[in-house]
mmCIF file of N, CA, C and O in Angstrom:
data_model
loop_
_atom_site.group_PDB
_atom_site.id
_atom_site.type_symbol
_atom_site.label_atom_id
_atom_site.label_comp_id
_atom_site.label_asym_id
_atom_site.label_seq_id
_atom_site.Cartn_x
_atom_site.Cartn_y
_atom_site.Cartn_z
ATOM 1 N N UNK A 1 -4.619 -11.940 97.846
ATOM 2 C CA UNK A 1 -4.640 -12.346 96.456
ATOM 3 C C UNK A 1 -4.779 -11.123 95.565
ATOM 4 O O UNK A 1 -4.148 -11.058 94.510
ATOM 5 N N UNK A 2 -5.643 -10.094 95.991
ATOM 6 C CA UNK A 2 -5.522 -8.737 95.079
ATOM 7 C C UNK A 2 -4.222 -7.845 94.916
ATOM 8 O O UNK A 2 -3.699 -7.225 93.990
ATOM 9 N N UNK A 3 -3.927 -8.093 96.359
ATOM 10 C CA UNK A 3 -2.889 -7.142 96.613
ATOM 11 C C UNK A 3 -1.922 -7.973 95.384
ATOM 12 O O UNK A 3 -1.683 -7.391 94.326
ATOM 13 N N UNK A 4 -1.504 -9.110 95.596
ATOM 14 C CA UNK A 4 -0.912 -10.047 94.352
ATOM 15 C C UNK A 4 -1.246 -9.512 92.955
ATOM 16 O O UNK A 4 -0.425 -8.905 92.267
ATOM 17 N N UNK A 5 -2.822 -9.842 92.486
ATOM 18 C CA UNK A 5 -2.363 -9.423 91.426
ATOM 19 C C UNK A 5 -1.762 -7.944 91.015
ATOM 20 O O UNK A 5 -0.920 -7.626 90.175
ATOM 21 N N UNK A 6 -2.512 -7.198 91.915
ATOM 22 C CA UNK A 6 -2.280 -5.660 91.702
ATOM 23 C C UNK A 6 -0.587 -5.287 91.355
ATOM 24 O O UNK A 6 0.001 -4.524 90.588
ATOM 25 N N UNK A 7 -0.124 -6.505 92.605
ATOM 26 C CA UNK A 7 1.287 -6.062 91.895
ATOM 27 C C UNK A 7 1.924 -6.835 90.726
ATOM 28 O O UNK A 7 3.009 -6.433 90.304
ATOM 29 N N UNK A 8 1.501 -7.614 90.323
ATOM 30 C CA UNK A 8 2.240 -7.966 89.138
ATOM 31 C C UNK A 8 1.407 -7.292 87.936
ATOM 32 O O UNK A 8 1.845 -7.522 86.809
ATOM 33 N N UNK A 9 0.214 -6.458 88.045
ATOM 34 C CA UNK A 9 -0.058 -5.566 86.811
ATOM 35 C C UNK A 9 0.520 -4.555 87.150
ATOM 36 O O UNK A 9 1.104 -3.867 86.314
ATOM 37 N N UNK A 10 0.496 -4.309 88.156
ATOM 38 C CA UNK A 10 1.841 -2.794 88.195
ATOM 39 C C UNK A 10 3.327 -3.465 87.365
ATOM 40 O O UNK A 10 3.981 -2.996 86.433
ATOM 41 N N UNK A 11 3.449 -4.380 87.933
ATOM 42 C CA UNK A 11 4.862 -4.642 87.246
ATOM 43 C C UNK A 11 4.755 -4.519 86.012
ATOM 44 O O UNK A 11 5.423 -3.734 85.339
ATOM 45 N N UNK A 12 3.676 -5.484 85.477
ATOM 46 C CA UNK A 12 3.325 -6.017 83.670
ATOM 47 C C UNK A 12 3.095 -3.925 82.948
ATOM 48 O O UNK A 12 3.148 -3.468 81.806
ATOM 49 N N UNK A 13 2.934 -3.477 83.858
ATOM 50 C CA UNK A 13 2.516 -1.814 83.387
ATOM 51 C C UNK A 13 3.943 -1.431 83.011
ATOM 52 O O UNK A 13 4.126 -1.207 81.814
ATOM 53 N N UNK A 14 5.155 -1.300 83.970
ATOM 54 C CA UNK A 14 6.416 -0.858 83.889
ATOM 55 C C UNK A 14 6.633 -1.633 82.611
ATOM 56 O O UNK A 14 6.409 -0.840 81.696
ATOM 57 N N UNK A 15 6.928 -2.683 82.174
ATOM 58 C CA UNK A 15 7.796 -3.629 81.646
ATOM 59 C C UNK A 15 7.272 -3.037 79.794
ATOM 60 O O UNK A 15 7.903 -3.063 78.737
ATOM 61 N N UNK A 16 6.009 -2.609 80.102
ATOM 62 C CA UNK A 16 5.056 -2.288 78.587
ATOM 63 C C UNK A 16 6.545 -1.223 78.073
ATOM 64 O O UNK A 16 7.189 -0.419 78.746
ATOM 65 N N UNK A 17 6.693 -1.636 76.667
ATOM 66 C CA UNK A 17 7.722 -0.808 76.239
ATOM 67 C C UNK A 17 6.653 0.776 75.331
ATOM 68 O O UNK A 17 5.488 0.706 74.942
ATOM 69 N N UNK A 18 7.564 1.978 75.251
ATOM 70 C CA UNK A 18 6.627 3.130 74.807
ATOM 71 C C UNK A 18 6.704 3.097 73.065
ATOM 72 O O UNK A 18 7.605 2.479 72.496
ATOM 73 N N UNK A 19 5.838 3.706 72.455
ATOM 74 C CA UNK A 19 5.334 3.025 71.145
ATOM 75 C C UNK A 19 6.788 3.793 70.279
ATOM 76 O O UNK A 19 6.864 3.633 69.061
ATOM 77 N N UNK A 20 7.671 4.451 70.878
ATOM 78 C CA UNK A 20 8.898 5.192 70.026
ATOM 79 C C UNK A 20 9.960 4.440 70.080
ATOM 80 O O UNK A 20 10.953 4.784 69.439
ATOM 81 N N UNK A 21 9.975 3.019 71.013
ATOM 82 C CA UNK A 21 10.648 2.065 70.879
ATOM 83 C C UNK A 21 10.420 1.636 69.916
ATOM 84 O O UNK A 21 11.395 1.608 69.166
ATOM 85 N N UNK A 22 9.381 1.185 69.457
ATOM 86 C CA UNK A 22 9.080 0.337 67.988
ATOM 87 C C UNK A 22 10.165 0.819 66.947
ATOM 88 O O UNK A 22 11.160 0.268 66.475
ATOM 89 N N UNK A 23 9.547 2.151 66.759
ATOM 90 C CA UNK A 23 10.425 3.054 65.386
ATOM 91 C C UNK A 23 11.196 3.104 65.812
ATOM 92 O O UNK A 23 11.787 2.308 65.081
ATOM 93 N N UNK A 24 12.098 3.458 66.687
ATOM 94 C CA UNK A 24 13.601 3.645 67.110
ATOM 95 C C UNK A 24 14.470 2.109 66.904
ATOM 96 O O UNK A 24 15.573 2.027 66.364
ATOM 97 N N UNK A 25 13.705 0.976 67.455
ATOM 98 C CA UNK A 25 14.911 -0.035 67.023
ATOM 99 C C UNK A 25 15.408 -0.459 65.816
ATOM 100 O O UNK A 25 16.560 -0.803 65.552
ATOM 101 N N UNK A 26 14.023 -0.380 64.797
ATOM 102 C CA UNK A 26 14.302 -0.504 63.634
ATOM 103 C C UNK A 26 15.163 -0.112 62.433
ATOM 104 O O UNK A 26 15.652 -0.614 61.421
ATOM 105 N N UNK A 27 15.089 1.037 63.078
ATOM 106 C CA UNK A 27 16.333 2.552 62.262
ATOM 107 C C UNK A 27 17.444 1.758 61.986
ATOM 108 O O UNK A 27 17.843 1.479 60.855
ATOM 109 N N UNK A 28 17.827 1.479 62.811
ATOM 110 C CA UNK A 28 19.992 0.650 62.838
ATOM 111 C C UNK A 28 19.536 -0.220 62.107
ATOM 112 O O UNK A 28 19.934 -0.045 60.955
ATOM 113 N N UNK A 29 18.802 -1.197 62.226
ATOM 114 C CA UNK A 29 18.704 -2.294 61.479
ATOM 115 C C UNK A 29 18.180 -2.002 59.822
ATOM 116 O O UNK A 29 18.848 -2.438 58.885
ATOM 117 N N UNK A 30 17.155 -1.367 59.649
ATOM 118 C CA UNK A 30 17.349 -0.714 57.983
ATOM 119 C C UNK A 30 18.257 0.172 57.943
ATOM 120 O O UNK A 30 18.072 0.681 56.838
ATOM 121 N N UNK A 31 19.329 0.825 58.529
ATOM 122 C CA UNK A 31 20.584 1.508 58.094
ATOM 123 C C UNK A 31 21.759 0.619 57.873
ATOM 124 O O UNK A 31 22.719 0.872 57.145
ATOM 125 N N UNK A 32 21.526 -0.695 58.751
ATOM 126 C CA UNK A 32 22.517 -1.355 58.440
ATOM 127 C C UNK A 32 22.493 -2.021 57.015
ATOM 128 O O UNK A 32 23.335 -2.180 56.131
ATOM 129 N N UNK A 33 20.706 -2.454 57.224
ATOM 130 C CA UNK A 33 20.724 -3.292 55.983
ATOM 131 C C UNK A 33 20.345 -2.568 54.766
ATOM 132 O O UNK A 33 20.065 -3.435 53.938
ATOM 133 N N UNK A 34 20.177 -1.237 54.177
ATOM 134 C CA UNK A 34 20.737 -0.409 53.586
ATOM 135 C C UNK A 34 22.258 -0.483 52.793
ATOM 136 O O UNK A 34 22.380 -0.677 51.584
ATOM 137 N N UNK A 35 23.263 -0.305 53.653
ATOM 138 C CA UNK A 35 24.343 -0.369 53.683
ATOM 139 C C UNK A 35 24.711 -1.763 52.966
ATOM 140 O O UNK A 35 25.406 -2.022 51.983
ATOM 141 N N UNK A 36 23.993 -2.523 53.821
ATOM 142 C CA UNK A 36 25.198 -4.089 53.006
ATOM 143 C C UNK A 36 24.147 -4.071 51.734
ATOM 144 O O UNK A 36 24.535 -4.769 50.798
ATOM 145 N N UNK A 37 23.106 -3.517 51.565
ATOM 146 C CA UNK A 37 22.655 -3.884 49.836
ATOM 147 C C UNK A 37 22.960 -3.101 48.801
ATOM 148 O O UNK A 37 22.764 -3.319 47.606
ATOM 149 N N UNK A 38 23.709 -1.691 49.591
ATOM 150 C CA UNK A 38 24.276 -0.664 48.684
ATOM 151 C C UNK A 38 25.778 -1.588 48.391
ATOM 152 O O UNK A 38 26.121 -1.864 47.241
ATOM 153 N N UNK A 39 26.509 -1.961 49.490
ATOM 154 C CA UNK A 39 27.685 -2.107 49.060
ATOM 155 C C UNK A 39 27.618 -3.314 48.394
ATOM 156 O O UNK A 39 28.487 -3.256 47.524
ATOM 157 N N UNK A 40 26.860 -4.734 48.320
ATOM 158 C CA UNK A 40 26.557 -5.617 47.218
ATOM 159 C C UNK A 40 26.004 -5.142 45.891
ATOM 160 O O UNK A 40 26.238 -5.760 44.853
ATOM 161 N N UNK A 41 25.368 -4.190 45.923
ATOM 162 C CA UNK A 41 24.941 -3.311 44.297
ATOM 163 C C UNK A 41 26.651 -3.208 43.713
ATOM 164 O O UNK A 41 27.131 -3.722 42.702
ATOM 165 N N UNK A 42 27.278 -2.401 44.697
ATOM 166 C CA UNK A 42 28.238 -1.378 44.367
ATOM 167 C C UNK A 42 29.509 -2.722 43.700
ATOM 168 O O UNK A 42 30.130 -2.638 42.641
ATOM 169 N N UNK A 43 29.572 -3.744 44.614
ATOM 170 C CA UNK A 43 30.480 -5.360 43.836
ATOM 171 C C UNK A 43 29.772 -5.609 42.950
ATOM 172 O O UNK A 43 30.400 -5.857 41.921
ATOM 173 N N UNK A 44 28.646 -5.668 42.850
ATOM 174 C CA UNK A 44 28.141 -6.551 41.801
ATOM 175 C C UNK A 44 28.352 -5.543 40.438
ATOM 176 O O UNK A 44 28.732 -5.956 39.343
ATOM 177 N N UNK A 45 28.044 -4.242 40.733
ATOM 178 C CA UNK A 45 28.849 -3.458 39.209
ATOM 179 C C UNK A 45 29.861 -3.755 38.656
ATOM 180 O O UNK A 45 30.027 -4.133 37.496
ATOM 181 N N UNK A 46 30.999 -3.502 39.934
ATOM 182 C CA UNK A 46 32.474 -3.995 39.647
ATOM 183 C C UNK A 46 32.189 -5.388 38.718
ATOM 184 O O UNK A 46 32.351 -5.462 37.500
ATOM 185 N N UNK A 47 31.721 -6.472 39.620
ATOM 186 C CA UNK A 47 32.327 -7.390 38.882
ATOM 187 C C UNK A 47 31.548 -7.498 37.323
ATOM 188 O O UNK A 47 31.888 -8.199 36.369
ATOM 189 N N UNK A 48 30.779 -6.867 37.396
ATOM 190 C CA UNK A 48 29.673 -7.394 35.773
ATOM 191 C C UNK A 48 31.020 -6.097 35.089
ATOM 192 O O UNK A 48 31.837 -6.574 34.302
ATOM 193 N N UNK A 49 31.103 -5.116 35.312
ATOM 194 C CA UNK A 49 31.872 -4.271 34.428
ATOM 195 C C UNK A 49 33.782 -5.590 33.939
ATOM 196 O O UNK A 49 34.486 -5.785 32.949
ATOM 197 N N UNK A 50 33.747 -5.937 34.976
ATOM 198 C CA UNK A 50 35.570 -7.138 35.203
ATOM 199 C C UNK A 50 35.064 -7.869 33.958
ATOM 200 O O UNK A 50 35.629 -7.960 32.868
ATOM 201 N N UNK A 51 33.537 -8.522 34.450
ATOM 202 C CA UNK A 51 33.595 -9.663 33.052
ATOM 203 C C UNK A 51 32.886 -8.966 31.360
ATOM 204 O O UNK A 51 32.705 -9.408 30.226
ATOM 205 N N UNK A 52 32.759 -8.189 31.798
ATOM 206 C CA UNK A 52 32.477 -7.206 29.896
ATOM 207 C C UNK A 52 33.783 -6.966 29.799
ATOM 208 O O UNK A 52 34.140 -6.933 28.622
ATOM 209 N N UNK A 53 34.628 -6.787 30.558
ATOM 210 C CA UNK A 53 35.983 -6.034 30.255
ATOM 211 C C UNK A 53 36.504 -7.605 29.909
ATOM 212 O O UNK A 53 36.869 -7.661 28.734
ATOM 213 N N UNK A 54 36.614 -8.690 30.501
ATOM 214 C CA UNK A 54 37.115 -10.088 29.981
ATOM 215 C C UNK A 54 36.704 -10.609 28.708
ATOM 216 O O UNK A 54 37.391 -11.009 27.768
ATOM 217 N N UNK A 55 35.392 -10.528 28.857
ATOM 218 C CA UNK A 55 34.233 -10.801 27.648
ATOM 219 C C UNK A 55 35.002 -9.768 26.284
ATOM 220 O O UNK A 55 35.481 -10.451 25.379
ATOM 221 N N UNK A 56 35.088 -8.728 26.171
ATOM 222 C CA UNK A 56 35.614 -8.332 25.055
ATOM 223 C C UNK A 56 37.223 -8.906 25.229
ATOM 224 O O UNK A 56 37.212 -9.598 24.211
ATOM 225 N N UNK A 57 38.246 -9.059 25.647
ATOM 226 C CA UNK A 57 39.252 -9.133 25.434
ATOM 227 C C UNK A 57 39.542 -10.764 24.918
ATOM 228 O O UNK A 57 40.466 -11.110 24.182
ATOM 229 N N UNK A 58 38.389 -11.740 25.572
ATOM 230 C CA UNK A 58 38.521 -13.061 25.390
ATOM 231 C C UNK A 58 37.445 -13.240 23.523
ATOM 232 O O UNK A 58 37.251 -14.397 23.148
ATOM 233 N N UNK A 59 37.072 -12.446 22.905
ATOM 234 C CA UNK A 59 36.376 -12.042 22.266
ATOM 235 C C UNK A 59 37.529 -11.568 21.001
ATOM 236 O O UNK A 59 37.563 -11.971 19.838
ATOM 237 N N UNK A 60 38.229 -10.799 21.531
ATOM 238 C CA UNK A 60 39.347 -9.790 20.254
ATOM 239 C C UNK A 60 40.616 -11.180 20.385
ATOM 240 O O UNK A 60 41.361 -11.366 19.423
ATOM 241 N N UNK A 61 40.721 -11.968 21.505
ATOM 242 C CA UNK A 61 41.578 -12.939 21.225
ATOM 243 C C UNK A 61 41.345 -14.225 20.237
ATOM 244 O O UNK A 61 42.221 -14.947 19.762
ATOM 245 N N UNK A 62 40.068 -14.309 20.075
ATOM 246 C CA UNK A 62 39.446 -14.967 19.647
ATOM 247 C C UNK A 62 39.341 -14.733 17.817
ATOM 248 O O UNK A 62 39.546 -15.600 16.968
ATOM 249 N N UNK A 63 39.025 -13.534 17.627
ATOM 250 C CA UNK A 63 39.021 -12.928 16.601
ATOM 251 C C UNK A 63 40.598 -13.061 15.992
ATOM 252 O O UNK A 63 40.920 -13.350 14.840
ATOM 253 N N UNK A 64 41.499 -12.748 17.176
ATOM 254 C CA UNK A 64 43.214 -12.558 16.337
ATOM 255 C C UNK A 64 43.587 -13.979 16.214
ATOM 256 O O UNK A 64 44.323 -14.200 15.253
ATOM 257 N N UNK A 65 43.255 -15.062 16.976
ATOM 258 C CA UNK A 65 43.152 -16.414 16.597
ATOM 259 C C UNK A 65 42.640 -17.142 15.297
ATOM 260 O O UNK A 65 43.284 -17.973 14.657
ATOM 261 N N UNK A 66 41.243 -16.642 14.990
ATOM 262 C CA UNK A 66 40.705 -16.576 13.369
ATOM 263 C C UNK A 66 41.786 -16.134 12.416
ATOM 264 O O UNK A 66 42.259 -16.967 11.643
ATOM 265 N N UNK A 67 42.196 -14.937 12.412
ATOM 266 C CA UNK A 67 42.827 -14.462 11.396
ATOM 267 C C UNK A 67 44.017 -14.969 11.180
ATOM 268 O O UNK A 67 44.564 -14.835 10.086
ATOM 269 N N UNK A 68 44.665 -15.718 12.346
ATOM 270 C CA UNK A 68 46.290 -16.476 12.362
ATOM 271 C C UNK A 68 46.029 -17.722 11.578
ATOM 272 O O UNK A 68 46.685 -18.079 10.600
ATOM 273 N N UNK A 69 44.883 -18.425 12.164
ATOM 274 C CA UNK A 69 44.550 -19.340 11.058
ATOM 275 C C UNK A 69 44.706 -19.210 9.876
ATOM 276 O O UNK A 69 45.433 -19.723 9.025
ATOM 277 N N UNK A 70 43.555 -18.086 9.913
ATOM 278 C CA UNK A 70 43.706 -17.908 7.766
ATOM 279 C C UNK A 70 45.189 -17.463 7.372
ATOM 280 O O UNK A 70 45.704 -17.779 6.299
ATOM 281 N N UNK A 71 45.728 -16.810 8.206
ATOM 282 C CA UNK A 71 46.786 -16.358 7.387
ATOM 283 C C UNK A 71 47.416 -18.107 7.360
ATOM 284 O O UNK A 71 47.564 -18.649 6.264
ATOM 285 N N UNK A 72 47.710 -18.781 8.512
ATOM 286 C CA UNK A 72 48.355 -20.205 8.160
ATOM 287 C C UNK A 72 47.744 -20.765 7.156
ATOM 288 O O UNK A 72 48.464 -21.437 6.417
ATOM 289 N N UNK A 73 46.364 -20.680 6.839
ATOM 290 C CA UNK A 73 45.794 -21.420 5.705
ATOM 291 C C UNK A 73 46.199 -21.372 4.788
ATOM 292 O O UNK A 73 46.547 -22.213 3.959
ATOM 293 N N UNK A 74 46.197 -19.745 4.865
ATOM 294 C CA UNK A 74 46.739 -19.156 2.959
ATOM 295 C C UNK A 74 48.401 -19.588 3.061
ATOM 296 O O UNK A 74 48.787 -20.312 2.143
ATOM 297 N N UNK A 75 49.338 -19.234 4.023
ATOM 298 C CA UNK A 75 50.738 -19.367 3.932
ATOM 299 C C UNK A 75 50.844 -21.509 3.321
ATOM 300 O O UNK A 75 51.445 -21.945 2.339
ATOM 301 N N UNK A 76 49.915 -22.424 4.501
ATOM 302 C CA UNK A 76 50.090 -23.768 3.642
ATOM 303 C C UNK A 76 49.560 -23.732 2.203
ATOM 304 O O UNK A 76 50.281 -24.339 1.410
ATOM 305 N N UNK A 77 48.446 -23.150 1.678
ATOM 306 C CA UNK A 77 48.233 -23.116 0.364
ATOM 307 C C UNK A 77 49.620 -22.794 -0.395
ATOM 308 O O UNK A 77 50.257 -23.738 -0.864
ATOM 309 N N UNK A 78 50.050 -21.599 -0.509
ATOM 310 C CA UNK A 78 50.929 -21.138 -1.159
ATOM 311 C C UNK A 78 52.402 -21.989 -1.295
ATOM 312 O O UNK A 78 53.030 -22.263 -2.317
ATOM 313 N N UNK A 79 52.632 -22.223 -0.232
ATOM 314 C CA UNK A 79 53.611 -23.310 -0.186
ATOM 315 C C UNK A 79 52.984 -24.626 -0.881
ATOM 316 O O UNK A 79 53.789 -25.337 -1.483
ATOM 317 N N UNK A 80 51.588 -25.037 -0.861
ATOM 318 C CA UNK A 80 52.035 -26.281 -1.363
ATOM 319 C C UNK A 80 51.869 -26.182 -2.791
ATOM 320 O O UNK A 80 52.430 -26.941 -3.582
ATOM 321 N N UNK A 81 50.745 -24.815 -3.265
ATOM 322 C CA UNK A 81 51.352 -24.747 -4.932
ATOM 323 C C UNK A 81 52.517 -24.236 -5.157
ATOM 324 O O UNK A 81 53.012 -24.389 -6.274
ATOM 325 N N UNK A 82 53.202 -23.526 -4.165
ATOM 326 C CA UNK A 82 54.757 -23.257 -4.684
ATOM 327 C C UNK A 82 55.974 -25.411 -4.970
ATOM 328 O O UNK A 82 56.838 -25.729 -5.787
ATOM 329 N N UNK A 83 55.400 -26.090 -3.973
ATOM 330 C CA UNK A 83 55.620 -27.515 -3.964
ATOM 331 C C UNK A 83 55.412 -27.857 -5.620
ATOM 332 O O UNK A 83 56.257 -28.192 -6.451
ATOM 333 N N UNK A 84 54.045 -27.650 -5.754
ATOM 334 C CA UNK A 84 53.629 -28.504 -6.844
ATOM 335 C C UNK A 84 54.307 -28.003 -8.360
ATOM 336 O O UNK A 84 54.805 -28.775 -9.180
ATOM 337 N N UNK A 85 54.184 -26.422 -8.515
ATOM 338 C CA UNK A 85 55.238 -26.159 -9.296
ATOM 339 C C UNK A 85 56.722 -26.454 -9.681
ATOM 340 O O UNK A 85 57.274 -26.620 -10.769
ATOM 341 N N UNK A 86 57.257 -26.457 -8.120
ATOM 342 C CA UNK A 86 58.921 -27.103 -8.740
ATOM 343 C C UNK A 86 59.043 -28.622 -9.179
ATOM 344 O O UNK A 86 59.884 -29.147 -9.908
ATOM 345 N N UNK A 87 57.857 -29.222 -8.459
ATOM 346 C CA UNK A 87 57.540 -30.913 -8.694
ATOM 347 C C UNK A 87 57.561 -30.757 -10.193
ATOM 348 O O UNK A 87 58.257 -31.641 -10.693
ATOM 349 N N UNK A 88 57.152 -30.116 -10.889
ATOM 350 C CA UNK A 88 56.583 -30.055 -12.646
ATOM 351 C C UNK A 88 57.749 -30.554 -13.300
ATOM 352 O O UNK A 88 57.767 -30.669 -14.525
#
């Protein structure tokens, strides 16, 4: 029965991993995950810069839309006092 356990704490001794395993596995895994939060920073710029770049253009369309109006406003005004004059 000693001889028994003796050998399965010899075994349980081998199997003990050395304390530079710890720090060593971890490395790849914060380099990896490093990496995918740099390259999600790096999209997420892109796209916030895509929609300021949309955001103003849907913005100046918006604006040249206003002004087509008024100009139609003023062009039906004018026409309809140019109307009301020849009516006279």
């Amino acid at each position: 029965m000693t001889k028994a356990i003796d050998g399965v704490t010899s075994k349980l001794a081998t199997l003990q991993t050395p304390d530079q395993i710890i720090e060593i596995k971890p490395s790849p895994v914060m380099s990896a995950l490093t990496r995918a939060i740099n390259s999600f920073n790096k999209s997420a710029e892109v796209q916030a810069q895509t929609i300021e770049a949309n955001l103003q253009q849907t913005q100046a369309v918006g604006a040249a839309v206003v002004r087509l109006m008024q100009e139609i406003r003023t062009a039906e005004a004018a026409r309809a006092a140019d109307e009301a004059l020849r009516s006279r």
